[in-house]
Amino acid sequence: MTETFDRTALIELLSQQWDAIDALIAPLDEERWRTPSSLPGWTVFDVVAHVVGTESWLLGDRPPAHDPTKPKTDVSTLPYVRNETAVLNEIWVDRLRPLSGARLLEFYRGVVDRRRAALAAMGDAEWEKETISPIGQVTYGRFMRVRLFDCWMHELDIADALGTPVDEGGPRGQLAFQEFAGSIPRVVVKKGEAPDGARIAFALTGPLARTLRIQVAGRASYVDAFDGPATVEIGLDSGLFVRLGGGRTTADQHLDEIAIRGDGELGQRIVRHLAFTI
């Protein structure tokens, strides 16, 4: 059965997400634009350039031409570039990097306005059509939930770099978190090596508070309730959970913020191996 995604609601949340990023970057002077982020090799400017690049690509645009008067960077050789998607991301960032922050802001606003218009003009058939995405062949609607998650994560990247708190909950955060959480069962088995029969509970506090229960029975999946006691319960703030899954920080840097009850060895292995995003 194909999962459906409410087109009007999702497009509105994506538009609000672009506005949230705009609110963070609009007041920046040039020095603040170049603040390092938690993403390897990227500043705040580069994070925004990445968003510009992806939304431009979805409009069918090509990266700006390389300036022939400057040395050309082979982005595929950068140590944090591990696949073709990352290569495309870096090409856009590299080509936009010579711009000023003010010019990039203009570029960003123009691109997201064009994306809003393109999404508003889209019909049901286009929304439900299968298309290539970073998570494989999915409907365009599902791809847009991935885009909401990606842009939401980058809002957090920018806010963290600037030391500016933002609301991580609300409708945007809730839907972005759904996209994020969908990968966690696979991660706890593939990377955390949770054995068959394990019952893992994540007790999240903070703006996206909830309890996620994952049971491994041949494969890992979410359950409403366990058929026995939890093998391990891991308590932490939802913001830290998301940043660990996004590879923005490590569990070792936050051990005093993570409570593990039950199988401590399994719990430690899981929290140390949560990172899964590209």
PDB file of C-alpha atoms in Angstrom:
ATOM      1  CA  MET A   1       0.000   0.000   0.000  1.00  0.00           C
ATOM      2  CA  THR A   2       1.389   3.398  -1.017  1.00  0.00           C
ATOM      3  CA  GLU A   3       1.671   5.963   1.765  1.00  0.00           C
ATOM      4  CA  THR A   4       0.024   9.276   0.923  1.00  0.00           C
ATOM      5  CA  PHE A   5       1.140  12.742   1.968  1.00  0.00           C
ATOM      6  CA  ASP A   6      -1.257  15.670   2.294  1.00  0.00           C
ATOM      7  CA  ARG A   7      -0.034  17.970  -0.452  1.00  0.00           C
ATOM      8  CA  THR A   8      -1.494  21.256   0.836  1.00  0.00           C
ATOM      9  CA  ALA A   9      -0.329  20.736   4.428  1.00  0.00           C
ATOM     10  CA  LEU A  10       3.150  19.552   3.474  1.00  0.00           C
ATOM     11  CA  ILE A  11       3.747  22.364   0.998  1.00  0.00           C
ATOM     12  CA  GLU A  12       2.672  24.898   3.652  1.00  0.00           C
ATOM     13  CA  LEU A  13       5.039  23.395   6.226  1.00  0.00           C
ATOM     14  CA  LEU A  14       7.893  23.381   3.716  1.00  0.00           C
ATOM     15  CA  SER A  15       7.200  27.045   2.937  1.00  0.00           C
ATOM     16  CA  GLN A  16       7.210  27.845   6.660  1.00  0.00           C
ATOM     17  CA  GLN A  17      10.489  25.967   6.990  1.00  0.00           C
ATOM     18  CA  TRP A  18      12.114  28.118   4.323  1.00  0.00           C
ATOM     19  CA  ASP A  19      10.852  31.203   6.174  1.00  0.00           C
ATOM     20  CA  ALA A  20      12.377  29.904   9.421  1.00  0.00           C
ATOM     21  CA  ILE A  21      15.788  29.629   7.768  1.00  0.00           C
ATOM     22  CA  ASP A  22      15.358  33.110   6.293  1.00  0.00           C
ATOM     23  CA  ALA A  23      14.653  34.523   9.763  1.00  0.00           C
ATOM     24  CA  LEU A  24      17.951  33.102  11.044  1.00  0.00           C
ATOM     25  CA  ILE A  25      20.168  34.329   8.222  1.00  0.00           C
ATOM     26  CA  ALA A  26      18.604  37.685   7.288  1.00  0.00           C
ATOM     27  CA  PRO A  27      20.321  39.669  10.126  1.00  0.00           C
ATOM     28  CA  LEU A  28      23.808  38.222   9.545  1.00  0.00           C
ATOM     29  CA  ASP A  29      26.835  40.304   8.636  1.00  0.00           C
ATOM     30  CA  GLU A  30      29.541  38.793   6.443  1.00  0.00           C
ATOM     31  CA  GLU A  31      31.598  37.528   9.366  1.00  0.00           C
ATOM     32  CA  ARG A  32      28.655  35.678  10.880  1.00  0.00           C
ATOM     33  CA  TRP A  33      27.815  34.111   7.525  1.00  0.00           C
ATOM     34  CA  ARG A  34      31.207  32.420   7.658  1.00  0.00           C
ATOM     35  CA  THR A  35      30.687  30.877  11.119  1.00  0.00           C
ATOM     36  CA  PRO A  36      31.735  27.184  11.118  1.00  0.00           C
ATOM     37  CA  SER A  37      28.906  24.679  11.522  1.00  0.00           C
ATOM     38  CA  SER A  38      28.916  21.144  12.921  1.00  0.00           C
ATOM     39  CA  LEU A  39      29.019  19.787   9.355  1.00  0.00           C
ATOM     40  CA  PRO A  40      32.588  19.006   8.211  1.00  0.00           C
ATOM     41  CA  GLY A  41      34.014  21.774   6.041  1.00  0.00           C
ATOM     42  CA  TRP A  42      30.819  23.830   6.020  1.00  0.00           C
ATOM     43  CA  THR A  43      30.079  27.273   7.407  1.00  0.00           C
ATOM     44  CA  VAL A  44      26.616  28.768   7.888  1.00  0.00           C
ATOM     45  CA  PHE A  45      27.028  30.181   4.371  1.00  0.00           C
ATOM     46  CA  ASP A  46      27.750  26.718   3.007  1.00  0.00           C
ATOM     47  CA  VAL A  47      24.715  25.182   4.719  1.00  0.00           C
ATOM     48  CA  VAL A  48      22.466  27.772   3.053  1.00  0.00           C
ATOM     49  CA  ALA A  49      24.281  27.297  -0.261  1.00  0.00           C
ATOM     50  CA  HIS A  50      23.503  23.574   0.000  1.00  0.00           C
ATOM     51  CA  VAL A  51      19.782  24.292   0.486  1.00  0.00           C
ATOM     52  CA  VAL A  52      19.902  26.688  -2.475  1.00  0.00           C
ATOM     53  CA  GLY A  53      21.630  24.038  -4.569  1.00  0.00           C
ATOM     54  CA  THR A  54      19.132  21.289  -3.815  1.00  0.00           C
ATOM     55  CA  GLU A  55      16.073  23.460  -4.422  1.00  0.00           C
ATOM     56  CA  SER A  56      17.677  24.812  -7.615  1.00  0.00           C
ATOM     57  CA  TRP A  57      18.331  21.251  -8.804  1.00  0.00           C
ATOM     58  CA  LEU A  58      14.655  20.428  -8.214  1.00  0.00           C
ATOM     59  CA  LEU A  59      13.803  23.354 -10.494  1.00  0.00           C
ATOM     60  CA  GLY A  60      16.065  21.909 -13.191  1.00  0.00           C
ATOM     61  CA  ASP A  61      18.852  24.476 -12.726  1.00  0.00           C
ATOM     62  CA  ARG A  62      22.528  23.670 -13.125  1.00  0.00           C
ATOM     63  CA  PRO A  63      25.287  24.877 -10.773  1.00  0.00           C
ATOM     64  CA  PRO A  64      26.901  28.216 -11.669  1.00  0.00           C
ATOM     65  CA  ALA A  65      29.906  27.929 -13.948  1.00  0.00           C
ATOM     66  CA  HIS A  66      33.346  27.662 -12.368  1.00  0.00           C
ATOM     67  CA  ASP A  67      35.341  30.902 -12.377  1.00  0.00           C
ATOM     68  CA  PRO A  68      38.227  30.089 -14.761  1.00  0.00           C
ATOM     69  CA  THR A  69      40.511  32.627 -13.041  1.00  0.00           C
ATOM     70  CA  LYS A  70      40.498  30.574  -9.824  1.00  0.00           C
ATOM     71  CA  PRO A  71      41.824  27.073  -9.028  1.00  0.00           C
ATOM     72  CA  LYS A  72      39.231  24.345  -9.505  1.00  0.00           C
ATOM     73  CA  THR A  73      38.465  22.118  -6.541  1.00  0.00           C
ATOM     74  CA  ASP A  74      37.971  18.393  -7.146  1.00  0.00           C
ATOM     75  CA  VAL A  75      35.203  18.045  -4.549  1.00  0.00           C
ATOM     76  CA  SER A  76      35.184  14.250  -4.871  1.00  0.00           C
ATOM     77  CA  THR A  77      38.547  14.166  -3.058  1.00  0.00           C
ATOM     78  CA  LEU A  78      37.280  15.957   0.053  1.00  0.00           C
ATOM     79  CA  PRO A  79      37.475  13.572   3.048  1.00  0.00           C
ATOM     80  CA  TYR A  80      33.804  14.021   4.002  1.00  0.00           C
ATOM     81  CA  VAL A  81      32.470  13.400   0.476  1.00  0.00           C
ATOM     82  CA  ARG A  82      31.512   9.730   0.291  1.00  0.00           C
ATOM     83  CA  ASN A  83      28.966   9.362  -2.525  1.00  0.00           C
ATOM     84  CA  GLU A  84      27.611  10.947  -5.687  1.00  0.00           C
ATOM     85  CA  THR A  85      24.896  12.878  -3.829  1.00  0.00           C
ATOM     86  CA  ALA A  86      27.571  14.491  -1.666  1.00  0.00           C
ATOM     87  CA  VAL A  87      29.595  15.329  -4.782  1.00  0.00           C
ATOM     88  CA  LEU A  88      26.620  17.187  -6.283  1.00  0.00           C
ATOM     89  CA  ASN A  89      26.023  18.987  -2.966  1.00  0.00           C
ATOM     90  CA  GLU A  90      29.654  20.103  -2.808  1.00  0.00           C
ATOM     91  CA  ILE A  91      29.697  21.344  -6.401  1.00  0.00           C
ATOM     92  CA  TRP A  92      26.827  23.718  -5.634  1.00  0.00           C
ATOM     93  CA  VAL A  93      28.446  24.873  -2.379  1.00  0.00           C
ATOM     94  CA  ASP A  94      31.822  25.358  -4.049  1.00  0.00           C
ATOM     95  CA  ARG A  95      30.370  27.385  -6.946  1.00  0.00           C
ATOM     96  CA  LEU A  96      28.274  29.619  -4.681  1.00  0.00           C
ATOM     97  CA  ARG A  97      30.978  30.171  -2.043  1.00  0.00           C
ATOM     98  CA  PRO A  98      32.527  33.254  -3.768  1.00  0.00           C
ATOM     99  CA  LEU A  99      29.259  35.188  -3.303  1.00  0.00           C
ATOM    100  CA  SER A 100      28.721  37.547  -0.406  1.00  0.00           C
ATOM    101  CA  GLY A 101      26.270  36.535   2.286  1.00  0.00           C
ATOM    102  CA  ALA A 102      23.894  39.276   1.170  1.00  0.00           C
ATOM    103  CA  ARG A 103      23.952  38.010  -2.399  1.00  0.00           C
ATOM    104  CA  LEU A 104      23.373  34.422  -1.278  1.00  0.00           C
ATOM    105  CA  LEU A 105      20.359  35.588   0.729  1.00  0.00           C
ATOM    106  CA  GLU A 106      18.913  37.156  -2.438  1.00  0.00           C
ATOM    107  CA  PHE A 107      19.641  33.935  -4.335  1.00  0.00           C
ATOM    108  CA  TYR A 108      17.985  31.866  -1.579  1.00  0.00           C
ATOM    109  CA  ARG A 109      14.838  33.978  -1.562  1.00  0.00           C
ATOM    110  CA  GLY A 110      14.531  33.864  -5.331  1.00  0.00           C
ATOM    111  CA  VAL A 111      14.923  30.083  -5.447  1.00  0.00           C
ATOM    112  CA  VAL A 112      12.427  29.323  -2.685  1.00  0.00           C
ATOM    113  CA  ASP A 113       9.888  31.682  -4.251  1.00  0.00           C
ATOM    114  CA  ARG A 114      10.242  29.762  -7.514  1.00  0.00           C
ATOM    115  CA  ARG A 115       9.880  26.476  -5.627  1.00  0.00           C
ATOM    116  CA  ARG A 116       6.721  27.717  -3.914  1.00  0.00           C
ATOM    117  CA  ALA A 117       5.253  28.568  -7.317  1.00  0.00           C
ATOM    118  CA  ALA A 118       6.282  25.210  -8.791  1.00  0.00           C
ATOM    119  CA  LEU A 119       4.738  23.283  -5.904  1.00  0.00           C
ATOM    120  CA  ALA A 120       1.531  25.335  -6.023  1.00  0.00           C
ATOM    121  CA  ALA A 121       1.150  24.513  -9.713  1.00  0.00           C
ATOM    122  CA  MET A 122       1.637  20.782  -9.194  1.00  0.00           C
ATOM    123  CA  GLY A 123      -1.314  18.442  -9.698  1.00  0.00           C
ATOM    124  CA  ASP A 124      -2.184  15.202  -7.904  1.00  0.00           C
ATOM    125  CA  ALA A 125      -0.644  13.026 -10.599  1.00  0.00           C
ATOM    126  CA  GLU A 126       2.729  14.795 -10.323  1.00  0.00           C
ATOM    127  CA  TRP A 127       2.604  14.695  -6.514  1.00  0.00           C
ATOM    128  CA  GLU A 128       2.021  10.937  -6.531  1.00  0.00           C
ATOM    129  CA  LYS A 129       4.450  10.121  -9.336  1.00  0.00           C
ATOM    130  CA  GLU A 130       7.485   8.003  -8.478  1.00  0.00           C
ATOM    131  CA  THR A 131      10.760   9.924  -8.593  1.00  0.00           C
ATOM    132  CA  ILE A 132      14.386   9.464  -7.597  1.00  0.00           C
ATOM    133  CA  SER A 133      15.319  10.812  -4.183  1.00  0.00           C
ATOM    134  CA  PRO A 134      18.130  10.463  -1.605  1.00  0.00           C
ATOM    135  CA  ILE A 135      16.206   7.524  -0.087  1.00  0.00           C
ATOM    136  CA  GLY A 136      15.542   5.788  -3.402  1.00  0.00           C
ATOM    137  CA  GLN A 137      12.511   5.697  -5.700  1.00  0.00           C
ATOM    138  CA  VAL A 138       9.557   7.263  -3.854  1.00  0.00           C
ATOM    139  CA  THR A 139       6.555   9.432  -4.644  1.00  0.00           C
ATOM    140  CA  TYR A 140       7.213  13.132  -5.072  1.00  0.00           C
ATOM    141  CA  GLY A 141       5.114  13.760  -1.961  1.00  0.00           C
ATOM    142  CA  ARG A 142       7.371  11.514   0.127  1.00  0.00           C
ATOM    143  CA  PHE A 143      10.404  13.259  -1.361  1.00  0.00           C
ATOM    144  CA  MET A 144       9.001  16.563  -0.127  1.00  0.00           C
ATOM    145  CA  ARG A 145       8.784  15.180   3.404  1.00  0.00           C
ATOM    146  CA  VAL A 146      12.461  14.295   3.047  1.00  0.00           C
ATOM    147  CA  ARG A 147      13.065  17.886   1.926  1.00  0.00           C
ATOM    148  CA  LEU A 148      11.202  19.195   4.991  1.00  0.00           C
ATOM    149  CA  PHE A 149      13.372  17.029   7.242  1.00  0.00           C
ATOM    150  CA  ASP A 150      16.570  18.087   5.487  1.00  0.00           C
ATOM    151  CA  CYS A 151      15.733  21.804   5.685  1.00  0.00           C
ATOM    152  CA  TRP A 152      14.620  21.436   9.321  1.00  0.00           C
ATOM    153  CA  MET A 153      17.910  19.763  10.198  1.00  0.00           C
ATOM    154  CA  HIS A 154      19.793  22.562   8.472  1.00  0.00           C
ATOM    155  CA  GLU A 155      17.804  25.147  10.428  1.00  0.00           C
ATOM    156  CA  LEU A 156      19.139  23.420  13.562  1.00  0.00           C
ATOM    157  CA  ASP A 157      22.662  23.395  12.093  1.00  0.00           C
ATOM    158  CA  ILE A 158      22.514  27.146  11.488  1.00  0.00           C
ATOM    159  CA  ALA A 159      20.956  27.879  14.881  1.00  0.00           C
ATOM    160  CA  ASP A 160      23.553  25.753  16.688  1.00  0.00           C
ATOM    161  CA  ALA A 161      26.416  27.446  14.859  1.00  0.00           C
ATOM    162  CA  LEU A 162      25.093  30.905  15.673  1.00  0.00           C
ATOM    163  CA  GLY A 163      24.115  30.044  19.250  1.00  0.00           C
ATOM    164  CA  THR A 164      20.522  31.037  18.514  1.00  0.00           C
ATOM    165  CA  PRO A 165      17.749  28.915  20.086  1.00  0.00           C
ATOM    166  CA  VAL A 166      14.833  27.943  17.847  1.00  0.00           C
ATOM    167  CA  ASP A 167      11.578  26.071  18.394  1.00  0.00           C
ATOM    168  CA  GLU A 168      12.374  22.452  17.554  1.00  0.00           C
ATOM    169  CA  GLY A 169       8.813  21.216  18.051  1.00  0.00           C
ATOM    170  CA  GLY A 170       5.569  22.368  16.447  1.00  0.00           C
ATOM    171  CA  PRO A 171       4.064  20.994  13.224  1.00  0.00           C
ATOM    172  CA  ARG A 172       7.293  21.344  11.202  1.00  0.00           C
ATOM    173  CA  GLY A 173       9.372  19.570  13.796  1.00  0.00           C
ATOM    174  CA  GLN A 174       6.773  16.865  14.333  1.00  0.00           C
ATOM    175  CA  LEU A 175       6.574  15.948  10.649  1.00  0.00           C
ATOM    176  CA  ALA A 176      10.332  16.222  10.091  1.00  0.00           C
ATOM    177  CA  PHE A 177      10.831  13.952  13.096  1.00  0.00           C
ATOM    178  CA  GLN A 178       8.528  11.342  11.547  1.00  0.00           C
ATOM    179  CA  GLU A 179      10.845  11.189   8.549  1.00  0.00           C
ATOM    180  CA  PHE A 180      13.893  10.963  10.800  1.00  0.00           C
ATOM    181  CA  ALA A 181      12.427   8.323  13.106  1.00  0.00           C
ATOM    182  CA  GLY A 182      11.540   6.010  10.237  1.00  0.00           C
ATOM    183  CA  SER A 183      15.211   5.040   9.887  1.00  0.00           C
ATOM    184  CA  ILE A 184      15.920   4.338  13.553  1.00  0.00           C
ATOM    185  CA  PRO A 185      14.752   0.666  13.700  1.00  0.00           C
ATOM    186  CA  ARG A 186      17.114  -0.213  10.853  1.00  0.00           C
ATOM    187  CA  VAL A 187      19.954   1.735  12.500  1.00  0.00           C
ATOM    188  CA  VAL A 188      19.676  -0.002  15.886  1.00  0.00           C
ATOM    189  CA  VAL A 189      20.036  -3.387  14.169  1.00  0.00           C
ATOM    190  CA  LYS A 190      22.502  -2.617  11.387  1.00  0.00           C
ATOM    191  CA  LYS A 191      24.804  -0.251  13.267  1.00  0.00           C
ATOM    192  CA  GLY A 192      23.866  -0.808  16.910  1.00  0.00           C
ATOM    193  CA  GLU A 193      23.827  -4.588  16.426  1.00  0.00           C
ATOM    194  CA  ALA A 194      20.680  -5.094  18.478  1.00  0.00           C
ATOM    195  CA  PRO A 195      20.114  -8.880  18.552  1.00  0.00           C
ATOM    196  CA  ASP A 196      16.963 -10.745  17.626  1.00  0.00           C
ATOM    197  CA  GLY A 197      14.500 -10.546  20.487  1.00  0.00           C
ATOM    198  CA  ALA A 198      15.773  -7.204  21.756  1.00  0.00           C
ATOM    199  CA  ARG A 199      13.266  -4.605  22.942  1.00  0.00           C
ATOM    200  CA  ILE A 200      14.654  -1.063  22.804  1.00  0.00           C
ATOM    201  CA  ALA A 201      12.835   1.959  24.230  1.00  0.00           C
ATOM    202  CA  PHE A 202      13.916   5.543  23.583  1.00  0.00           C
ATOM    203  CA  ALA A 203      12.347   7.757  26.260  1.00  0.00           C
ATOM    204  CA  LEU A 204      12.634  11.227  24.741  1.00  0.00           C
ATOM    205  CA  THR A 205      12.153  14.452  26.649  1.00  0.00           C
ATOM    206  CA  GLY A 206      12.141  18.019  25.325  1.00  0.00           C
ATOM    207  CA  PRO A 207      10.237  19.597  22.421  1.00  0.00           C
ATOM    208  CA  LEU A 208       9.567  16.266  20.657  1.00  0.00           C
ATOM    209  CA  ALA A 209       8.949  14.205  23.797  1.00  0.00           C
ATOM    210  CA  ARG A 210       7.651  10.666  23.244  1.00  0.00           C
ATOM    211  CA  THR A 211       8.626   7.048  23.818  1.00  0.00           C
ATOM    212  CA  LEU A 212       9.771   5.066  20.801  1.00  0.00           C
ATOM    213  CA  ARG A 213       9.532   1.294  21.242  1.00  0.00           C
ATOM    214  CA  ILE A 214      11.449  -0.916  18.833  1.00  0.00           C
ATOM    215  CA  GLN A 215      11.222  -4.701  18.911  1.00  0.00           C
ATOM    216  CA  VAL A 216      13.555  -6.966  16.946  1.00  0.00           C
ATOM    217  CA  ALA A 217      11.791 -10.081  15.692  1.00  0.00           C
ATOM    218  CA  GLY A 218      13.539 -11.115  12.510  1.00  0.00           C
ATOM    219  CA  ARG A 219      13.523  -7.440  11.607  1.00  0.00           C
ATOM    220  CA  ALA A 220      13.252  -4.320  13.743  1.00  0.00           C
ATOM    221  CA  SER A 221       9.987  -2.417  13.824  1.00  0.00           C
ATOM    222  CA  TYR A 222       8.074  -0.012  16.018  1.00  0.00           C
ATOM    223  CA  VAL A 223       5.466  -1.446  18.373  1.00  0.00           C
ATOM    224  CA  ASP A 224       2.875   0.201  20.589  1.00  0.00           C
ATOM    225  CA  ALA A 225       3.815  -2.034  23.509  1.00  0.00           C
ATOM    226  CA  PHE A 226       6.422  -4.715  24.186  1.00  0.00           C
ATOM    227  CA  ASP A 227       5.549  -8.374  24.729  1.00  0.00           C
ATOM    228  CA  GLY A 228       7.951  -8.402  27.700  1.00  0.00           C
ATOM    229  CA  PRO A 229      10.233  -6.087  29.672  1.00  0.00           C
ATOM    230  CA  ALA A 230      12.474  -3.686  27.743  1.00  0.00           C
ATOM    231  CA  THR A 231      15.964  -5.024  27.074  1.00  0.00           C
ATOM    232  CA  VAL A 232      17.253  -1.493  27.350  1.00  0.00           C
ATOM    233  CA  GLU A 233      15.686   1.931  27.873  1.00  0.00           C
ATOM    234  CA  ILE A 234      17.600   4.971  26.677  1.00  0.00           C
ATOM    235  CA  GLY A 235      16.547   8.361  28.024  1.00  0.00           C
ATOM    236  CA  LEU A 236      17.687  11.592  26.383  1.00  0.00           C
ATOM    237  CA  ASP A 237      16.483  14.926  25.029  1.00  0.00           C
ATOM    238  CA  SER A 238      14.841  14.804  21.600  1.00  0.00           C
ATOM    239  CA  GLY A 239      17.214  17.474  20.286  1.00  0.00           C
ATOM    240  CA  LEU A 240      20.238  15.406  21.248  1.00  0.00           C
ATOM    241  CA  PHE A 241      18.624  12.295  19.741  1.00  0.00           C
ATOM    242  CA  VAL A 242      18.171  14.070  16.408  1.00  0.00           C
ATOM    243  CA  ARG A 243      21.717  15.463  16.435  1.00  0.00           C
ATOM    244  CA  LEU A 244      23.164  12.026  17.191  1.00  0.00           C
ATOM    245  CA  GLY A 245      21.163  10.511  14.332  1.00  0.00           C
ATOM    246  CA  GLY A 246      22.290  13.341  12.086  1.00  0.00           C
ATOM    247  CA  GLY A 247      25.949  12.800  12.976  1.00  0.00           C
ATOM    248  CA  ARG A 248      26.220  16.363  14.287  1.00  0.00           C
ATOM    249  CA  THR A 249      27.738  15.236  17.603  1.00  0.00           C
ATOM    250  CA  THR A 250      28.741  12.035  19.380  1.00  0.00           C
ATOM    251  CA  ALA A 251      27.362  10.223  22.396  1.00  0.00           C
ATOM    252  CA  ASP A 252      30.753  10.413  24.096  1.00  0.00           C
ATOM    253  CA  GLN A 253      30.395  14.200  24.242  1.00  0.00           C
ATOM    254  CA  HIS A 254      27.030  13.903  26.044  1.00  0.00           C
ATOM    255  CA  LEU A 255      27.246  10.848  28.285  1.00  0.00           C
ATOM    256  CA  ASP A 256      26.014  12.856  31.280  1.00  0.00           C
ATOM    257  CA  GLU A 257      22.841  13.672  29.303  1.00  0.00           C
ATOM    258  CA  ILE A 258      21.982  10.069  28.414  1.00  0.00           C
ATOM    259  CA  ALA A 259      20.394   7.644  30.898  1.00  0.00           C
ATOM    260  CA  ILE A 260      20.663   3.936  30.078  1.00  0.00           C
ATOM    261  CA  ARG A 261      18.687   1.352  32.035  1.00  0.00           C
ATOM    262  CA  GLY A 262      18.865  -2.387  31.452  1.00  0.00           C
ATOM    263  CA  ASP A 263      21.466  -3.846  29.078  1.00  0.00           C
ATOM    264  CA  GLY A 264      24.125  -1.152  29.398  1.00  0.00           C
ATOM    265  CA  GLU A 265      26.435  -2.658  26.788  1.00  0.00           C
ATOM    266  CA  LEU A 266      23.690  -2.716  24.160  1.00  0.00           C
ATOM    267  CA  GLY A 267      22.557   0.786  25.122  1.00  0.00           C
ATOM    268  CA  GLN A 268      26.063   2.206  24.825  1.00  0.00           C
ATOM    269  CA  ARG A 269      26.557   0.513  21.467  1.00  0.00           C
ATOM    270  CA  ILE A 270      23.289   1.906  20.121  1.00  0.00           C
ATOM    271  CA  VAL A 271      23.846   5.524  21.201  1.00  0.00           C
ATOM    272  CA  ARG A 272      27.393   5.452  19.834  1.00  0.00           C
ATOM    273  CA  HIS A 273      26.160   4.268  16.434  1.00  0.00           C
ATOM    274  CA  LEU A 274      22.999   6.285  15.776  1.00  0.00           C
ATOM    275  CA  ALA A 275      24.364   8.474  12.963  1.00  0.00           C
ATOM    276  CA  PHE A 276      22.806   7.578   9.619  1.00  0.00           C
ATOM    277  CA  THR A 277      22.130  10.689   7.522  1.00  0.00           C
ATOM    278  CA  ILE A 278      24.121  11.449   4.395  1.00  0.00           C
TER     279      ILE A 278
END
